CSV table of C-alpha atoms in Angstrom, one decimal:
chain,number,residue,atom,x,y,z
A,1,MET,CA,-21.5,-0.2,6.2
A,2,LEU,CA,-19.4,-3.0,7.6
A,3,LEU,CA,-19.8,-6.4,6.4
A,4,SER,CA,-18.0,-9.6,7.2
A,5,GLY,CA,-15.9,-11.3,4.5
A,6,ASP,CA,-16.7,-14.6,5.9
A,7,GLU,CA,-20.3,-14.3,4.7
A,8,ARG,CA,-21.0,-15.0,1.2
A,9,SER,CA,-24.0,-12.7,1.1
A,10,ALA,CA,-21.6,-9.8,1.8
A,11,ILE,CA,-19.3,-11.0,-1.0
A,12,GLU,CA,-22.5,-11.1,-3.2
A,13,ARG,CA,-23.7,-7.7,-2.0
A,14,ALA,CA,-20.3,-6.0,-2.5
A,15,ALA,CA,-20.0,-7.6,-6.2
A,16,ASP,CA,-23.5,-6.3,-7.1
A,17,THR,CA,-22.2,-2.8,-5.9
A,18,LEU,CA,-19.1,-3.0,-8.1
A,19,ALA,CA,-21.0,-4.0,-11.0
A,20,ALA,CA,-23.4,-1.1,-10.3
A,21,GLY,CA,-20.5,1.3,-10.7
A,22,GLU,CA,-20.3,2.0,-6.8
A,23,LEU,CA,-17.4,1.8,-4.5
A,24,VAL,CA,-16.3,-1.0,-2.1
A,25,ALA,CA,-13.5,-1.2,0.2
A,26,PHE,CA,-12.1,-4.6,0.6
A,27,PRO,CA,-8.9,-6.4,2.2
A,28,THR,CA,-6.0,-7.7,0.4
A,29,GLU,CA,-2.8,-9.2,1.9
A,30,THR,CA,-1.0,-5.7,1.8
A,31,VAL,CA,-3.7,-3.1,2.6
A,32,TYR,CA,-7.2,-2.3,2.4
A,33,GLY,CA,-8.3,-1.0,-1.0
A,34,LEU,CA,-10.9,1.4,-2.2
A,35,GLY,CA,-12.4,-0.4,-5.4
A,36,ALA,CA,-14.2,0.7,-8.5
A,37,ARG,CA,-14.8,-1.3,-11.4
A,38,ALA,CA,-11.9,-0.6,-13.9
A,39,ASP,CA,-13.5,-0.8,-17.2
A,40,SER,CA,-15.7,2.3,-15.9
A,41,ASP,CA,-14.1,5.8,-16.1
A,42,ALA,CA,-17.4,7.1,-14.2
A,43,ALA,CA,-17.0,4.7,-11.5
A,44,VAL,CA,-13.1,5.0,-10.9
A,45,ALA,CA,-13.7,9.0,-10.9
A,46,GLY,CA,-15.4,8.3,-7.7
A,47,ILE,CA,-12.2,6.8,-6.2
A,48,PHE,CA,-10.4,10.0,-7.2
A,49,ALA,CA,-13.1,12.3,-5.7
A,50,LEU,CA,-13.5,10.4,-2.3
A,51,LYS,CA,-9.8,10.1,-1.8
A,52,GLY,CA,-8.9,13.8,-2.9
A,53,ARG,CA,-6.5,12.0,-5.1
A,54,PRO,CA,-5.3,13.7,-8.5
A,55,SER,CA,-6.9,12.0,-11.5
A,56,ASP,CA,-3.7,11.7,-13.4
A,57,HIS,CA,-2.1,9.6,-10.4
A,58,PRO,CA,-2.6,5.9,-11.7
A,59,LEU,CA,-4.3,3.3,-9.8
A,60,ILE,CA,-3.6,-0.4,-9.7
A,61,VAL,CA,-6.1,-2.8,-11.3
A,62,HIS,CA,-6.7,-5.9,-9.3
A,63,VAL,CA,-7.9,-9.2,-11.2
A,64,ALA,CA,-9.5,-12.3,-10.0
A,65,ASP,CA,-7.2,-14.8,-11.7
A,66,PRO,CA,-3.6,-14.3,-13.7
A,67,SER,CA,-4.9,-15.1,-16.6
A,68,ASP,CA,-7.5,-11.8,-16.8
A,69,ALA,CA,-4.4,-9.5,-16.5
A,70,PRO,CA,-3.5,-9.5,-20.3
A,71,ALA,CA,-6.9,-8.1,-21.5
A,72,PHE,CA,-5.5,-4.9,-20.1
A,73,ALA,CA,-2.2,-4.8,-22.0
A,74,SER,CA,-1.4,-4.0,-25.3
A,75,ARG,CA,1.7,-6.2,-24.9
A,76,TRP,CA,2.6,-8.8,-22.3
A,77,PRO,CA,6.4,-8.8,-22.0
A,78,ASP,CA,8.4,-11.7,-21.2
A,79,VAL,CA,9.4,-10.3,-17.9
A,80,ALA,CA,6.1,-9.8,-16.9
A,81,ARG,CA,5.0,-13.4,-17.6
A,82,ARG,CA,8.1,-14.8,-15.7
A,83,LEU,CA,7.5,-12.4,-12.7
A,84,THR,CA,3.7,-13.1,-12.3
A,85,ASP,CA,4.2,-16.9,-13.2
A,86,SER,CA,6.2,-17.1,-10.2
A,87,LEU,CA,4.7,-14.5,-7.7
A,88,TRP,CA,1.0,-14.3,-8.4
A,89,PRO,CA,-1.2,-14.4,-6.7
A,90,GLY,CA,0.7,-12.1,-4.4
A,91,PRO,CA,2.0,-8.8,-3.2
A,92,LEU,CA,3.5,-7.9,-6.6
A,93,THR,CA,2.2,-5.4,-9.4
A,94,VAL,CA,3.7,-5.0,-12.6
A,95,ILE,CA,3.5,-2.2,-14.9
A,96,VAL,CA,2.7,-3.0,-18.6
A,97,PRO,CA,1.7,-1.3,-21.9
A,98,ARG,CA,-2.0,-0.4,-21.6
A,99,ALA,CA,-4.3,-1.5,-24.4
A,100,ALA,CA,-5.9,1.3,-26.2
A,101,ARG,CA,-9.2,2.6,-24.8
A,102,VAL,CA,-9.1,0.3,-21.8
A,103,ALA,CA,-8.9,1.4,-18.2
A,104,THR,CA,-8.1,5.0,-19.2
A,105,ALA,CA,-9.3,6.7,-15.7
A,106,ALA,CA,-7.7,3.7,-13.7
A,107,ALA,CA,-4.4,4.4,-15.6
A,108,GLY,CA,-4.5,8.1,-15.0
A,109,GLY,CA,-4.6,8.5,-18.5
A,110,HIS,CA,-1.2,7.2,-19.2
A,111,ASP,CA,-0.2,4.5,-21.6
A,112,THR,CA,1.2,1.9,-19.3
A,113,ILE,CA,-1.2,0.3,-16.5
A,114,GLY,CA,-0.4,-1.6,-13.2
A,115,LEU,CA,-1.9,-4.7,-12.7
A,116,ARG,CA,-2.1,-7.0,-9.6
A,117,CYS,CA,-3.6,-10.5,-8.7
A,118,PRO,CA,-4.1,-10.3,-4.8
A,119,SER,CA,-3.7,-13.6,-2.7
A,120,HIS,CA,-6.1,-12.4,0.0
A,121,PRO,CA,-9.1,-15.1,0.1
A,122,VAL,CA,-11.7,-12.4,0.6
A,123,ALA,CA,-10.2,-10.2,-2.2
A,124,ARG,CA,-10.2,-13.2,-4.6
A,125,SER,CA,-13.7,-14.1,-3.7
A,126,LEU,CA,-15.0,-10.6,-4.4
A,127,LEU,CA,-13.1,-10.1,-7.7
A,128,ALA,CA,-14.4,-13.6,-8.9
A,129,ALA,CA,-17.9,-12.7,-7.9
A,130,ALA,CA,-17.6,-9.4,-9.7
A,131,ARG,CA,-16.1,-11.0,-12.7
A,132,VAL,CA,-19.3,-13.3,-13.3
A,133,ARG,CA,-21.1,-9.8,-13.3
A,134,GLY,CA,-19.1,-8.6,-16.1
A,135,VAL,CA,-16.3,-6.8,-14.2
A,136,PRO,CA,-13.0,-7.8,-15.6
A,137,GLY,CA,-10.9,-5.9,-13.0
A,138,VAL,CA,-11.2,-3.7,-10.2
A,139,ALA,CA,-9.2,-0.2,-9.7
A,140,ALA,CA,-8.3,-0.1,-6.1
A,141,PRO,CA,-5.6,2.3,-4.4
A,142,SER,CA,-5.5,2.3,-0.8
A,143,ALA,CA,-8.8,3.0,1.0
A,144,ASN,CA,-7.6,6.3,2.8
A,145,ARG,CA,-7.4,9.9,2.0
A,146,PHE,CA,-4.7,10.7,-0.5
A,147,GLY,CA,-1.1,11.0,1.1
A,148,ARG,CA,-2.2,9.5,4.4
A,149,ILE,CA,-1.4,6.3,6.4
A,150,SER,CA,-2.7,3.4,4.7
A,151,PRO,CA,-5.3,1.1,6.3
A,152,THR,CA,-4.7,-2.4,7.3
A,153,ARG,CA,-7.8,-3.2,9.2
A,154,ALA,CA,-11.4,-2.4,8.3
A,155,SER,CA,-11.8,-0.2,11.2
A,156,HIS,CA,-9.1,2.2,9.7
A,157,VAL,CA,-11.3,2.4,6.4
A,158,VAL,CA,-14.5,3.4,8.8
A,159,GLU,CA,-12.4,6.0,10.4
A,160,GLU,CA,-11.4,7.4,7.1
A,161,PHE,CA,-14.7,7.7,5.2
A,162,GLY,CA,-17.6,6.9,7.7
A,163,ASP,CA,-20.5,4.7,7.6
A,164,GLY,CA,-21.7,5.4,4.0
A,165,LEU,CA,-19.0,3.3,2.5
A,166,LEU,CA,-19.5,-0.2,1.8
A,167,VAL,CA,-16.5,-2.1,3.8
A,168,ILE,CA,-15.9,-5.8,3.5
A,169,ASP,CA,-14.0,-6.8,6.8
A,170,GLY,CA,-11.5,-9.6,6.1
A,171,GLY,CA,-9.4,-9.0,9.2
A,172,ASP,CA,-5.9,-7.4,9.6
A,173,CYS,CA,-3.8,-7.5,6.4
A,174,GLN,CA,-1.1,-9.9,6.7
A,175,VAL,CA,1.7,-8.0,4.8
A,176,GLY,CA,0.9,-4.4,6.0
A,177,ILE,CA,2.8,-2.4,3.4
A,178,GLU,CA,1.7,-2.0,-0.3
A,179,SER,CA,2.8,-4.3,-3.3
A,180,ALA,CA,6.5,-4.1,-4.8
A,181,ILE,CA,5.8,-2.5,-8.3
A,182,VAL,CA,8.0,-3.6,-11.3
A,183,ASP,CA,8.0,-1.7,-14.7
A,184,CYS,CA,8.0,-4.2,-17.4
A,185,SER,CA,7.1,-1.7,-19.9
A,186,GLY,CA,10.4,-0.7,-21.2
A,187,ALA,CA,13.4,-2.7,-22.4
A,188,HIS,CA,14.6,-3.5,-18.9
A,189,PRO,CA,12.5,-4.0,-15.7
A,190,VAL,CA,12.8,-1.4,-13.2
A,191,LEU,CA,11.8,-1.6,-9.4
A,192,LEU,CA,9.7,1.5,-8.7
A,193,ARG,CA,8.6,0.3,-5.2
A,194,PRO,CA,9.9,-2.0,-2.6
A,195,GLY,CA,7.4,-4.2,-0.9
A,196,GLN,CA,7.6,-7.5,0.9
A,197,LEU,CA,9.2,-9.0,-1.9
A,198,GLY,CA,12.6,-8.2,-1.9
A,199,ARG,CA,14.7,-7.3,-4.8
A,200,ALA,CA,16.7,-10.6,-4.8
A,201,ARG,CA,13.6,-12.6,-4.9
A,202,LEU,CA,12.1,-10.3,-7.8
A,203,GLU,CA,15.4,-10.5,-9.9
A,204,ALA,CA,15.3,-14.3,-9.4
A,205,ALA,CA,11.9,-14.5,-10.4
A,206,ALA,CA,12.5,-12.3,-13.3
A,207,GLY,CA,16.0,-13.8,-14.7
A,208,VAL,CA,17.3,-10.3,-14.8
A,209,ALA,CA,18.6,-7.4,-12.8
A,210,MET,CA,16.1,-4.8,-11.7
A,211,GLY,CA,17.0,-1.1,-12.6
A,212,GLU,CA,16.5,1.9,-10.7
A,213,PRO,CA,13.6,4.5,-11.4
A,214,ASP,CA,14.6,7.6,-13.3
A,215,ALA,CA,12.9,10.5,-15.0
A,216,GLN,CA,11.6,8.4,-17.8
A,217,SER,CA,10.0,5.8,-15.4
A,218,PRO,CA,6.1,5.8,-15.6
A,219,ARG,CA,4.1,7.2,-13.0
A,220,ALA,CA,2.8,4.6,-10.6
A,221,SER,CA,0.5,4.4,-7.2
A,222,GLY,CA,2.4,5.3,-4.1
A,223,THR,CA,5.6,6.4,-5.4
A,224,LEU,CA,5.3,10.1,-4.8
A,225,GLU,CA,8.0,11.5,-2.7
A,226,ALA,CA,5.6,12.4,0.2
A,227,HIS,CA,3.2,9.8,0.9
A,228,TYR,CA,1.7,7.5,3.8
A,229,ALA,CA,1.8,10.3,6.2
A,230,PRO,CA,0.4,10.9,9.9
A,231,ARG,CA,-1.1,14.3,10.7
A,232,ALA,CA,1.8,14.7,13.2
A,233,ARG,CA,5.2,15.7,11.6
A,234,LEU,CA,7.3,12.3,11.4
A,235,ARG,CA,11.2,12.7,11.6
A,236,LEU,CA,13.2,9.5,10.7
A,237,MET,CA,16.2,9.4,12.8
A,238,PRO,CA,19.4,7.1,13.1
A,239,PRO,CA,19.6,5.0,16.3
A,240,ALA,CA,22.3,7.2,17.8
A,241,LEU,CA,20.7,10.6,17.0
A,242,LEU,CA,17.3,9.5,18.4
A,243,ASN,CA,19.1,8.4,21.5
A,244,THR,CA,21.0,11.7,21.8
A,245,ALA,CA,17.8,13.6,21.2
A,246,LEU,CA,15.9,12.0,23.7
A,247,GLN,CA,18.5,12.4,26.4
A,248,MET,CA,18.7,16.0,25.5
A,249,LEU,CA,15.0,16.5,25.7
A,250,GLY,CA,14.7,15.4,29.3
A,251,ASP,CA,11.5,16.1,31.0
A,252,SER,CA,10.2,18.5,28.1
A,253,ALA,CA,6.6,18.9,27.8
A,254,LEU,CA,7.0,18.6,24.1
A,255,LYS,CA,4.0,16.6,22.5
A,256,LEU,CA,6.0,13.9,21.2
A,257,ALA,CA,5.6,10.3,20.2
A,258,VAL,CA,8.4,7.6,19.6
A,259,TYR,CA,8.7,4.3,17.6
A,260,SER,CA,12.0,2.8,17.9
A,261,CYS,CA,13.5,-0.5,18.1
A,262,SER,CA,16.9,-0.7,19.6
A,263,VAL,CA,16.4,2.9,21.5
A,264,ARG,CA,14.3,2.5,24.6
A,265,LEU,CA,12.9,5.2,26.7
A,266,PRO,CA,13.9,5.7,30.5
A,267,PRO,CA,11.8,4.3,33.3
A,268,GLY,CA,8.8,6.6,34.0
A,269,SER,CA,9.2,8.7,30.9
A,270,LEU,CA,6.0,10.4,29.9
A,271,LEU,CA,6.5,10.2,26.3
A,272,ARG,CA,4.0,8.1,24.3
A,273,TRP,CA,6.3,5.2,22.8
A,274,ARG,CA,5.8,1.9,20.8
A,275,ALA,CA,8.3,-0.6,20.2
A,276,MET,CA,9.3,-1.5,16.6
A,277,PRO,CA,9.7,-5.1,15.9
A,278,GLY,CA,13.2,-6.3,15.1
A,279,ASP,CA,12.1,-8.6,12.4
A,280,PRO,CA,11.0,-6.9,9.2
A,281,ASP,CA,7.9,-8.7,8.3
A,282,ARG,CA,6.6,-8.1,11.6
A,283,ALA,CA,7.5,-4.6,11.4
A,284,ALA,CA,5.9,-4.2,8.0
A,285,HIS,CA,2.8,-5.8,9.3
A,286,GLU,CA,2.4,-3.5,12.3
A,287,LEU,CA,3.8,-0.3,10.7
A,288,PHE,CA,0.7,1.6,9.5
A,289,ALA,CA,-1.5,0.4,12.4
A,290,THR,CA,1.2,1.8,14.8
A,291,LEU,CA,1.8,4.9,13.1
A,292,ARG,CA,-2.3,5.3,13.2
A,293,GLU,CA,-2.4,4.7,16.9
A,294,LEU,CA,0.5,7.1,17.7
A,295,ASP,CA,-1.2,9.8,15.5
A,296,ALA,CA,-4.7,9.3,17.2
A,297,GLU,CA,-3.0,10.4,20.5
A,298,GLY,CA,-2.5,13.9,19.2
A,299,PRO,CA,1.3,14.4,19.3
A,300,ASP,CA,2.8,17.2,17.2
A,301,LEU,CA,5.9,15.0,16.3
A,302,ILE,CA,6.6,11.3,15.8
A,303,TRP,CA,10.2,10.4,16.1
A,304,VAL,CA,10.9,7.1,14.3
A,305,GLU,CA,14.2,5.0,14.3
A,306,GLU,CA,15.7,4.6,11.1
A,307,PRO,CA,15.6,0.7,10.1
A,308,PRO,CA,18.7,-1.1,9.4
A,309,PRO,CA,20.4,-0.5,6.1
A,310,LEU,CA,19.6,-4.3,4.9
A,311,PRO,CA,17.6,-5.4,1.9
A,312,ALA,CA,14.8,-7.0,3.9
A,313,TRP,CA,14.0,-3.8,5.4
A,314,ASP,CA,13.5,-1.7,2.1
A,315,GLY,CA,9.9,-1.8,2.0
A,316,VAL,CA,9.5,-0.5,5.6
A,317,ARG,CA,12.2,2.1,5.0
A,318,ASP,CA,10.7,3.4,1.7
A,319,ARG,CA,7.2,4.1,3.5
A,320,LEU,CA,8.9,5.7,6.3
A,321,HIS,CA,11.1,8.1,4.3
A,322,ARG,CA,7.8,9.0,1.9
A,323,ALA,CA,6.0,9.9,5.3
A,324,ALA,CA,8.8,11.8,6.7
A,325,ALA,CA,8.9,13.9,3.6
A,326,ALA,CA,5.3,14.7,3.7
């Protein structure tokens, strides 16, 4: 069931649904989330079942206000405080030590937990209405089948799960890729997943340099090697290689789609093609929607031009590398 996030009655109905332990899909500034009350392991189990997601792969808990987040933590590190004071509400998830017996299923059974305060007005209204009903936070991964392309429109969620799921429509997601994730649970912060917020901005807010993930880093949502994948096989290619491959392909009947920035298809080409924006924020905003559109046309392969090796492109590059690894 699709309801408008502009209607207060829809927000109230969705909040009632969450309070009752049922699932609701809702918009954030990054992607649409599939939510359940984080304090109910039974409710959270519904997320794992519907997505087909392993139950030990942790979720991110969304809170209505930054002041609600420390209730889920056994300790609120100084670096987490600096980051959230500066960047919340917004597209940032911090991982902190989890309070005992709190949101166990949402954390995948791990002793850390990922927390985020989104900035999308519909998400904030829903989270606030749910809090009034006794819901301290909403666990919500992306509202899609596990490992597939994340949804950035309400229609994408309906395509994934049908009409049986309550979906709050808040329009197209502004950012378009998932939040940056910073692990604050150890001695030094570690950037586990890039997002719209670049490393430089995160380090400026944290006041310290960010480390790189290693085998000791906690598991986090969306950080598997293979993720965000279309049904077609996606291959990421440098511009020169992509250009050469297209010239060699000629008039082949290969079922191929192309998503590129600097490489253009020759006039009259029968291949499916979409132009990748040259601006990284616009590219992030359009990425998942474009991959879904191309995938819906039924190609066997999607060739994607490798984004420039610049920090501003880290979030887009991360999602494409994971999609290509699937």
